[in-house]
Amino acid sequence: MTSTSNLELFRSAFRGTLIEPSDDGYDQARSAWNGDIDHRPVLIAQVSSPPDVAAALALAAGEGLEVSVRGGAHSYRGTAIADGGLVIDLSALKSVVVDPQAKRARVGGGVTLAELDAATQPHGLAMPAGVISDTGVAGLTLGGGIGWLTRLGGLSVDNLVGAEVVLANGDVVQASADSHPDLFWALRGGGGNFGVVTEFDFRLQTVGPLINFGMFFWGLDHGIEALQFIRDFIPTVGERAGALVAVGLTAPPAPFVPEHVQGQKGYAMIVAGYTTPEDHADLVAPVLGQSPLFSFITPMPFVDLQKMFDEDLTWGMYAYEKSLDVDELTDEIIAALAANADGARSTESFVGIFCLGGAFSQVSEDDTSFGGSRSPHYAVNVDCASIDRADFEHDREWVRTMWAALQPYASNAGGYVNFLNDADEARVRASYGPAKYDRLAAIKATYDPDNVFHLNANIKPALGG
Ligand SMILES: Cc1cc2nc3c(=O)[nH]c(=O)nc-3n(C[C@H](O)[C@H](O)[C@H](O)COP(=O)(O)OP(=O)(O)OC[C@H]3O[C@@H](n4cnc5c(N)ncnc54)[C@H](O)[C@@H]3O)c2cc1C
């Protein structure tokens, strides 16, 4: 930084914690979930309030520093950690206030999914979010928020009622259906483009404490038949369960997996049900007729479901992903998946297919800025992760090969913005489609005309906006 007076002014106003490269804790504070990211900010400002955020923005403007915003630091691209810039780190904003009667929660901008579940589940409530529990509520929600509860209660953004936002000029505003409705629309899918969200106000769904878990696994030689069955099965699920399909998954060394199957690659489907055990048994009965190599059906605490993959996808792994949407699991798509299912080396590299429908499809296309169709469809996430650098580099090529093989059949070639590892302008435009992108760009021109918030899946401010 060049100006000591700017810095002194900032220090006198700032109430949070400042971390500089020479400080203990710098390496931890600059780390991202993806170990492939090695960014070195000049300053990390762990904010304690909206005025702290405004002070950090003023310092960055005065010093010409690039700004990033950190929620849970789970972005694959490491956009939360500005290389050579200033990080506005919300991780100290941990407040969660639940109103069980109103089924609402006010949630700080640095809360993780595990922390939110810990506060809501004692009341039998949950906010629909994602499938790895140390993900930040903030980044996940602003891009959409897909997970186990999407079919039951919609996306995270469908449950967002309001937000406290610090704008690029330092103003603090409340965004809701009644206050800055254009900003509120943009926040529900448009990512971190419009300001720093210091608090979210969510509607909660009634869920748990137990759910009904079902996992079914087929070997590589049975994959085509399994996926053909799954495409007929998914439309029967409705809002009764969440469903996730995995292609090229390695059977875990878990007690419920027969020993001779452990370590085998294959195809899996998980059906997480929210009705009664009897109804769940009826729902999954046809799956058992498909001769899986193993199946595991059991009641399970909802919080365990939410943490199920945490041990496999841990902080610091090298990771890469590419995504796209498909409307149907056609024979061509199934053939492309099967042809490449066995190509990855790491046990943590696989294709995760979120089966979207139910409550998700009851929201109109234009109600939120979520970048994808609301029709029932599949969000396909080709993902690799490894603690071994050589395996990671091998599997990154596998991700590209698999994704290229699926591209001709994509209904949205951009894919889900929160799964964009390569978020160049063309991909971001494709993800939102021209009409939504243009509407977001016009709102961006109002709230962030200088594109201060550009370390994200970036929406460029509309010219003349
Ligand atoms: C292992 C893993 C599993 C995942 N699983 C799912 C899943 O099941 N469902 C799903 O929908 N997504 C999932 N994701 C993607 C995830 O939603 C995105 O990576 C999201 O950006 C993570 O949010 P975060 O706050 O942790 O990220 P960060 O890296 O901290 O932030 C990412 C971006 O979000 C913006 N941002 C963050 N916080 C704020 C804020 N308070 N105000 C304004 N902007 C902000 C910034 O632009 C920032 O660059 C997963 C990612 C990983 C790595």
XYZ file of C-alpha atoms and ligand atoms in Angstrom:
518
model
C 0.000 0.000 0.000
C 1.241 3.476 -0.860
C -0.515 5.922 1.424
C 0.038 5.699 5.176
C -2.642 8.345 5.789
C -5.303 6.217 4.059
C -4.241 3.237 6.128
C -4.197 5.178 9.397
C -7.648 6.609 8.720
C -8.861 3.099 7.990
C -7.294 1.602 11.129
C -8.957 4.227 13.298
C -12.413 3.412 11.880
C -12.086 -0.365 11.611
C -13.317 -2.549 14.502
C -12.555 -6.007 13.115
C -9.251 -7.865 12.704
C -6.622 -6.940 10.116
C -4.214 -9.559 8.843
C -1.157 -8.609 6.806
C 1.411 -10.884 5.088
C 3.830 -10.649 8.023
C 1.188 -11.660 10.592
C 0.798 -15.076 12.185
C -2.349 -16.574 10.794
C -1.884 -14.993 7.348
C -1.488 -18.335 5.569
C -4.576 -19.741 7.218
C -6.623 -16.619 6.524
C -5.643 -16.583 2.837
C -6.314 -20.291 2.293
C -9.203 -21.427 0.144
C -11.018 -24.762 0.125
C -9.398 -25.539 -3.235
C -5.711 -26.270 -2.527
C -4.895 -25.342 -6.127
C -5.395 -21.680 -5.146
C -2.327 -19.855 -3.819
C -3.333 -16.190 -3.722
C -1.478 -13.605 -1.606
C -3.610 -10.590 -0.647
C -1.877 -7.470 0.696
C -4.520 -7.157 3.406
C -7.257 -9.355 4.852
C -9.932 -7.341 6.655
C -11.983 -9.613 8.904
C -14.978 -7.364 9.354
C -17.229 -7.161 12.404
C -20.041 -4.983 11.016
C -21.392 -3.218 7.904
C -19.391 -0.036 8.756
C -16.207 -2.161 8.723
C -17.115 -3.317 5.214
C -17.685 0.289 4.137
C -14.326 1.327 5.622
C -12.544 -1.513 3.792
C -14.202 -0.522 0.511
C -13.112 3.100 1.033
C -9.520 1.998 1.700
C -9.502 -0.181 -1.423
C -10.865 2.686 -3.525
C -8.290 5.124 -2.124
C -5.421 2.712 -2.721
C -6.610 1.307 -6.044
C -6.724 -2.197 -4.588
C -8.679 -5.037 -6.129
C -11.426 -6.229 -3.751
C -12.611 -9.751 -3.067
C -15.360 -10.909 -0.730
C -14.932 -14.052 1.363
C -17.846 -16.026 2.766
C -16.831 -19.678 3.266
C -13.939 -19.622 0.700
C -15.434 -22.598 -1.155
C -15.357 -21.115 -4.630
C -13.419 -23.483 -6.907
C -11.759 -20.483 -8.585
C -10.608 -18.917 -5.328
C -12.356 -15.648 -6.169
C -12.804 -14.942 -2.451
C -9.058 -14.352 -2.053
C -7.799 -11.388 -4.117
C -4.241 -12.013 -5.305
C -2.362 -8.822 -4.427
C -5.585 -7.144 -3.328
C -7.805 -6.612 -0.301
C -10.003 -9.390 1.053
C -13.221 -8.402 2.800
C -13.506 -11.473 4.995
C -16.936 -12.065 6.543
C -15.966 -15.206 8.435
C -16.395 -13.485 11.829
C -20.059 -12.650 11.107
C -21.386 -15.828 12.728
C -24.688 -14.734 14.179
C -27.732 -16.969 13.519
C -31.035 -15.901 15.087
C -33.879 -18.365 14.585
C -37.542 -17.506 15.068
C -39.107 -20.992 15.248
C -42.704 -19.676 15.282
C -42.259 -17.588 12.166
C -39.927 -20.228 10.632
C -37.373 -17.578 9.826
C -33.636 -17.115 10.451
C -31.363 -14.084 10.274
C -27.954 -15.352 9.254
C -24.589 -13.550 9.285
C -22.539 -13.338 6.087
C -19.810 -15.653 7.414
C -21.975 -18.565 8.545
C -21.318 -22.044 7.134
C -24.004 -24.580 6.256
C -23.064 -26.675 9.329
C -23.477 -23.660 11.608
C -26.861 -22.833 10.097
C -28.083 -26.426 10.463
C -26.835 -26.503 14.076
C -29.039 -23.495 14.875
C -32.169 -24.558 12.943
C -32.324 -28.342 13.448
C -33.140 -28.210 17.184
C -36.421 -26.629 16.005
C -36.974 -29.230 13.261
C -36.256 -26.569 10.639
C -33.737 -26.169 7.824
C -32.815 -23.805 5.015
C -32.372 -25.609 1.665
C -28.647 -25.323 0.902
C -25.762 -27.517 -0.361
C -24.237 -30.916 0.304
C -20.866 -30.060 1.951
C -21.261 -28.554 5.375
C -18.293 -26.155 5.525
C -19.494 -24.278 2.438
C -20.410 -20.656 3.108
C -24.107 -19.816 3.170
C -23.277 -16.499 1.461
C -21.591 -17.521 -1.791
C -23.797 -20.593 -2.153
C -27.010 -18.620 -1.730
C -26.081 -15.713 -3.992
C -25.534 -18.072 -6.943
C -28.685 -20.149 -6.286
C -28.012 -22.891 -3.736
C -28.707 -26.491 -4.799
C -28.793 -29.420 -2.371
C -30.742 -32.216 -0.723
C -33.790 -30.033 -0.006
C -34.170 -28.422 -3.438
C -37.061 -30.666 -4.481
C -38.796 -30.150 -1.116
C -38.281 -26.414 -0.626
C -36.625 -24.944 -3.709
C -33.222 -23.290 -4.012
C -31.625 -21.275 -1.203
C -32.597 -18.127 -3.123
C -36.237 -19.234 -3.187
C -36.121 -19.077 0.612
C -34.421 -15.691 0.827
C -36.754 -13.007 2.159
C -34.326 -10.141 2.583
C -30.681 -9.133 2.866
C -28.561 -6.406 4.427
C -26.125 -5.220 1.772
C -23.139 -2.869 1.776
C -22.988 -1.331 -1.694
C -19.813 -0.439 -3.600
C -20.154 3.211 -2.470
C -20.356 2.151 1.201
C -24.092 2.711 1.636
C -25.865 0.064 3.708
C -29.276 -0.932 2.350
C -31.940 -3.532 3.071
C -33.008 -5.469 -0.009
C -36.363 -7.249 -0.094
C -39.518 -7.434 -2.178
C -40.441 -3.967 -0.819
C -37.045 -2.294 -0.579
C -34.696 -2.097 -3.584
C -36.661 -4.892 -5.312
C -34.337 -4.771 -8.343
C -31.326 -5.442 -6.102
C -33.246 -8.145 -4.245
C -34.015 -9.887 -7.552
C -30.361 -9.648 -8.616
C -29.097 -11.089 -5.321
C -31.205 -14.210 -5.852
C -28.880 -15.849 -8.387
C -26.645 -13.039 -9.646
C -23.769 -13.974 -7.323
C -21.510 -11.533 -5.501
C -21.820 -8.850 -8.172
C -23.998 -6.304 -6.403
C -22.597 -5.683 -2.932
C -21.402 -7.334 0.252
C -24.207 -9.161 2.034
C -23.636 -8.914 5.764
C -26.907 -10.584 6.794
C -29.484 -12.848 5.136
C -33.114 -13.285 6.186
C -34.328 -16.789 5.289
C -37.634 -18.626 5.394
C -37.127 -22.123 6.846
C -38.592 -25.484 5.864
C -39.850 -28.149 8.261
C -37.317 -31.006 8.083
C -35.804 -33.594 10.400
C -34.465 -34.369 12.844
C -34.556 -37.703 10.949
C -34.774 -38.239 7.214
C -34.966 -41.497 5.266
C -31.744 -42.299 3.483
C -31.385 -44.667 0.542
C -28.194 -45.355 -1.403
C -27.995 -47.717 -4.391
C -24.814 -48.713 -6.238
C -24.226 -50.462 -9.549
C -20.945 -51.621 -11.112
C -19.506 -50.088 -14.276
C -20.869 -52.929 -16.410
C -24.447 -52.136 -15.340
C -24.258 -48.346 -15.712
C -26.266 -47.868 -18.894
C -29.209 -49.890 -17.573
C -29.004 -48.113 -14.208
C -29.122 -44.644 -15.794
C -31.962 -45.678 -18.120
C -33.899 -46.808 -15.072
C -33.033 -43.618 -13.165
C -34.417 -41.364 -15.936
C -37.823 -43.050 -15.543
C -37.590 -43.126 -11.757
C -36.761 -39.453 -11.069
C -40.105 -38.050 -12.322
C -41.854 -40.229 -9.700
C -39.976 -38.554 -6.821
C -41.851 -35.227 -6.772
C -41.250 -33.307 -3.550
C -40.927 -36.418 -1.403
C -37.133 -36.670 -1.623
C -33.882 -35.167 -2.827
C -31.998 -37.202 -5.407
C -28.361 -37.178 -6.467
C -26.809 -39.471 -9.067
C -23.062 -40.136 -9.233
C -21.211 -41.516 -12.260
C -17.711 -42.938 -11.801
C -18.107 -42.923 -8.019
C -15.781 -45.146 -5.981
C -17.656 -47.341 -3.480
C -16.494 -46.155 -0.056
C -14.828 -48.376 2.571
C -17.944 -48.082 4.729
C -19.476 -50.824 6.886
C -22.643 -50.906 4.750
C -20.617 -51.649 1.567
C -19.770 -55.324 0.962
C -15.996 -55.777 1.182
C -15.624 -57.045 -2.377
C -17.367 -53.903 -3.704
C -15.342 -51.381 -1.665
C -12.989 -49.429 -3.943
C -14.894 -50.362 -7.145
C -15.948 -47.578 -9.468
C -19.551 -47.510 -10.529
C -22.846 -45.622 -10.531
C -24.798 -44.546 -7.484
C -28.085 -42.907 -6.666
C -28.923 -41.403 -3.289
C -32.560 -40.742 -2.453
C -32.989 -38.662 0.727
C -36.658 -38.806 1.707
C -38.671 -36.412 3.872
C -41.924 -38.346 4.221
C -42.539 -41.395 6.431
C -40.266 -44.472 6.392
C -43.166 -46.405 4.837
C -43.642 -43.894 2.043
C -39.892 -43.859 1.421
C -39.835 -47.650 1.250
C -42.628 -47.518 -1.362
C -40.768 -44.838 -3.306
C -37.489 -46.753 -3.531
C -38.948 -50.275 -3.908
C -38.559 -50.193 -7.725
C -34.870 -49.297 -7.365
C -34.235 -52.507 -5.471
C -35.629 -54.375 -8.486
C -32.662 -53.098 -10.530
C -30.166 -55.462 -8.849
C -27.788 -52.928 -7.304
C -24.471 -54.349 -6.052
C -25.471 -52.947 -2.702
C -28.200 -50.795 -1.229
C -28.411 -49.082 2.136
C -31.732 -47.806 3.439
C -31.941 -46.319 6.898
C -33.358 -43.454 8.943
C -30.624 -40.865 9.437
C -30.286 -37.510 11.231
C -30.636 -34.699 8.696
C -27.389 -33.142 9.983
C -25.543 -36.392 9.164
C -26.892 -36.299 5.625
C -25.618 -32.736 5.345
C -22.117 -33.849 6.394
C -22.033 -37.130 4.508
C -19.392 -36.083 1.936
C -17.363 -33.804 4.226
C -14.654 -36.370 4.937
C -14.163 -37.110 1.247
C -13.989 -33.521 0.012
C -11.809 -31.880 2.637
C -10.284 -28.420 2.848
C -7.044 -28.068 0.865
C -7.594 -30.755 -1.803
C -6.663 -29.817 -5.348
C -9.936 -29.501 -7.230
C -11.416 -28.547 -10.578
C -14.910 -28.751 -12.037
C -17.003 -27.982 -15.088
C -20.761 -28.074 -15.277
C -23.670 -28.007 -17.675
C -27.407 -28.693 -17.588
C -29.250 -31.394 -19.507
C -33.026 -31.679 -19.824
C -33.194 -35.457 -20.069
C -30.902 -38.419 -19.582
C -31.137 -39.394 -23.245
C -29.484 -42.504 -24.645
C -26.772 -40.288 -26.193
C -25.996 -38.618 -22.851
C -25.985 -41.941 -21.034
C -23.594 -43.341 -23.662
C -21.256 -40.348 -23.254
C -21.292 -40.708 -19.463
C -20.660 -44.448 -19.656
C -17.832 -44.098 -22.184
C -15.891 -41.842 -19.784
C -17.091 -43.115 -16.391
C -13.898 -45.018 -15.626
C -11.420 -42.316 -16.642
C -10.487 -40.652 -13.340
C -7.759 -41.813 -10.954
C -8.795 -40.192 -7.683
C -11.464 -41.828 -5.542
C -12.933 -38.316 -5.080
C -13.388 -37.530 -8.787
C -16.823 -38.258 -10.232
C -19.784 -36.729 -12.044
C -22.425 -35.492 -9.616
C -25.874 -35.094 -11.154
C -28.387 -33.034 -9.151
C -31.931 -34.066 -10.131
C -33.878 -30.791 -10.053
C -37.670 -30.655 -9.923
C -40.462 -30.632 -7.355
C -40.673 -27.297 -5.487
C -37.739 -26.002 -7.561
C -39.944 -26.128 -10.662
C -42.874 -24.346 -9.027
C -40.974 -21.045 -9.068
C -41.352 -19.006 -12.260
C -38.337 -18.456 -14.492
C -38.278 -14.699 -13.895
C -39.037 -14.647 -10.153
C -35.311 -14.879 -9.394
C -32.107 -14.253 -11.320
C -31.033 -17.900 -10.978
C -29.182 -18.784 -14.161
C -30.904 -21.908 -15.345
C -34.239 -23.292 -16.389
C -36.912 -24.005 -13.775
C -38.190 -26.995 -15.716
C -37.281 -30.334 -14.194
C -33.736 -31.047 -15.389
C -30.327 -32.278 -14.339
C -27.444 -30.050 -13.177
C -24.369 -32.032 -14.148
C -21.168 -31.287 -12.236
C -18.029 -32.991 -13.538
C -15.675 -32.716 -10.604
C -12.185 -33.861 -9.710
C -10.481 -33.629 -6.338
C -7.337 -35.172 -4.926
C -4.661 -34.614 -2.327
C -2.150 -35.887 -4.897
C -0.967 -33.285 -7.428
C -0.264 -35.792 -10.233
C -3.666 -37.469 -9.856
C -5.304 -34.050 -9.814
C -3.619 -33.010 -13.064
C -4.607 -36.292 -14.680
C -8.206 -35.964 -13.503
C -8.474 -32.321 -14.596
C -8.004 -33.613 -18.153
C -10.639 -36.244 -17.459
C -13.062 -33.477 -16.371
C -12.422 -31.619 -19.635
C -12.851 -34.777 -21.714
C -16.083 -35.798 -19.979
C -17.487 -32.272 -20.207
C -16.604 -32.003 -23.923
C -18.345 -35.323 -24.564
C -21.528 -34.044 -22.880
C -21.477 -30.529 -24.404
C -23.380 -31.380 -27.619
C -26.388 -32.448 -25.521
C -26.423 -29.542 -23.026
C -29.597 -27.514 -22.552
C -27.496 -24.876 -20.747
C -23.878 -25.052 -21.854
C -22.888 -22.441 -19.267
C -24.015 -24.581 -16.359
C -24.671 -23.458 -12.799
C -22.726 -20.260 -11.921
C -21.578 -21.645 -8.576
C -19.938 -24.552 -10.426
C -18.062 -22.378 -12.934
C -14.349 -23.026 -12.585
C -13.687 -21.224 -15.874
C -16.020 -18.241 -15.550
C -15.099 -16.239 -18.638
C -17.660 -13.795 -19.973
C -19.036 -16.194 -22.584
C -19.692 -18.910 -19.986
C -21.350 -16.461 -17.578
C -23.558 -15.099 -20.373
C -24.469 -18.630 -21.423
C -25.251 -19.587 -17.855
C -27.798 -16.763 -17.404
C -29.025 -16.564 -20.990
C -29.196 -13.204 -22.813
C -32.378 -11.792 -21.215
C -31.349 -12.427 -17.600
C -27.771 -11.359 -18.239
C -28.922 -8.037 -19.729
C -31.310 -7.407 -16.822
C -28.521 -8.188 -14.336
C -26.091 -5.942 -16.239
C -28.549 -3.028 -16.001
C -28.907 -3.539 -12.225
C -25.129 -3.859 -11.922
C -24.793 -0.470 -13.635
C -27.016 1.041 -10.911
C -25.402 -0.551 -7.870
C -21.782 -1.179 -8.939
C -21.109 0.937 -12.048
C -17.312 0.682 -11.660
C -17.410 -3.103 -11.288
C -15.690 -3.021 -7.899
C -17.098 -6.511 -7.283
C -15.586 -8.312 -10.259
C -13.820 -11.252 -8.609
C -16.805 -13.539 -9.154
C -18.807 -14.928 -12.068
C -18.752 -11.403 -13.358
C -21.687 -9.461 -14.796
C -20.341 -6.431 -16.648
C -22.243 -3.171 -15.906
C -24.457 -2.245 -18.863
C -23.014 0.635 -20.854
C -24.967 3.837 -20.393
C -26.847 2.223 -17.499
C -16.738 -29.146 -2.154
C -17.789 -28.210 -2.678
C -19.112 -28.603 -2.664
C -20.100 -27.754 -3.151
N -21.403 -28.170 -3.109
C -22.371 -27.346 -3.530
C -23.735 -27.720 -3.439
O -24.076 -28.797 -2.970
N -24.672 -26.855 -3.883
C -24.344 -25.644 -4.403
O -25.251 -24.909 -4.772
N -23.058 -25.260 -4.506
C -22.074 -26.071 -4.079
N -20.764 -25.698 -4.188
C -20.450 -24.431 -4.848
C -20.601 -23.288 -3.877
O -21.943 -22.898 -3.821
C -19.785 -22.084 -4.350
O -18.435 -22.450 -4.397
C -19.995 -20.874 -3.443
O -19.354 -19.776 -4.041
C -19.435 -21.112 -2.074
O -19.759 -20.061 -1.217
P -18.689 -19.559 -0.159
O -19.254 -18.425 0.588
O -18.145 -20.701 0.596
O -17.584 -19.079 -1.193
P -16.464 -17.968 -1.256
O -15.349 -18.586 -2.001
O -16.177 -17.341 0.057
O -17.165 -16.895 -2.156
C -17.374 -17.125 -3.523
C -17.861 -15.832 -4.125
O -19.145 -15.543 -3.585
C -19.260 -14.148 -3.354
N -19.526 -13.922 -1.934
C -19.240 -14.736 -0.903
N -19.735 -14.230 0.222
C -20.345 -13.064 -0.101
C -21.071 -12.079 0.628
N -21.315 -12.225 1.936
N -21.546 -11.007 -0.041
C -21.346 -10.863 -1.358
N -20.684 -11.773 -2.104
C -20.201 -12.860 -1.474
C -17.985 -13.516 -3.826
O -18.152 -13.109 -5.173
C -16.999 -14.644 -3.793
O -15.953 -14.519 -4.750
C -19.755 -26.496 -3.686
C -18.409 -26.104 -3.709
C -17.434 -26.952 -3.198
C -16.008 -26.519 -3.240
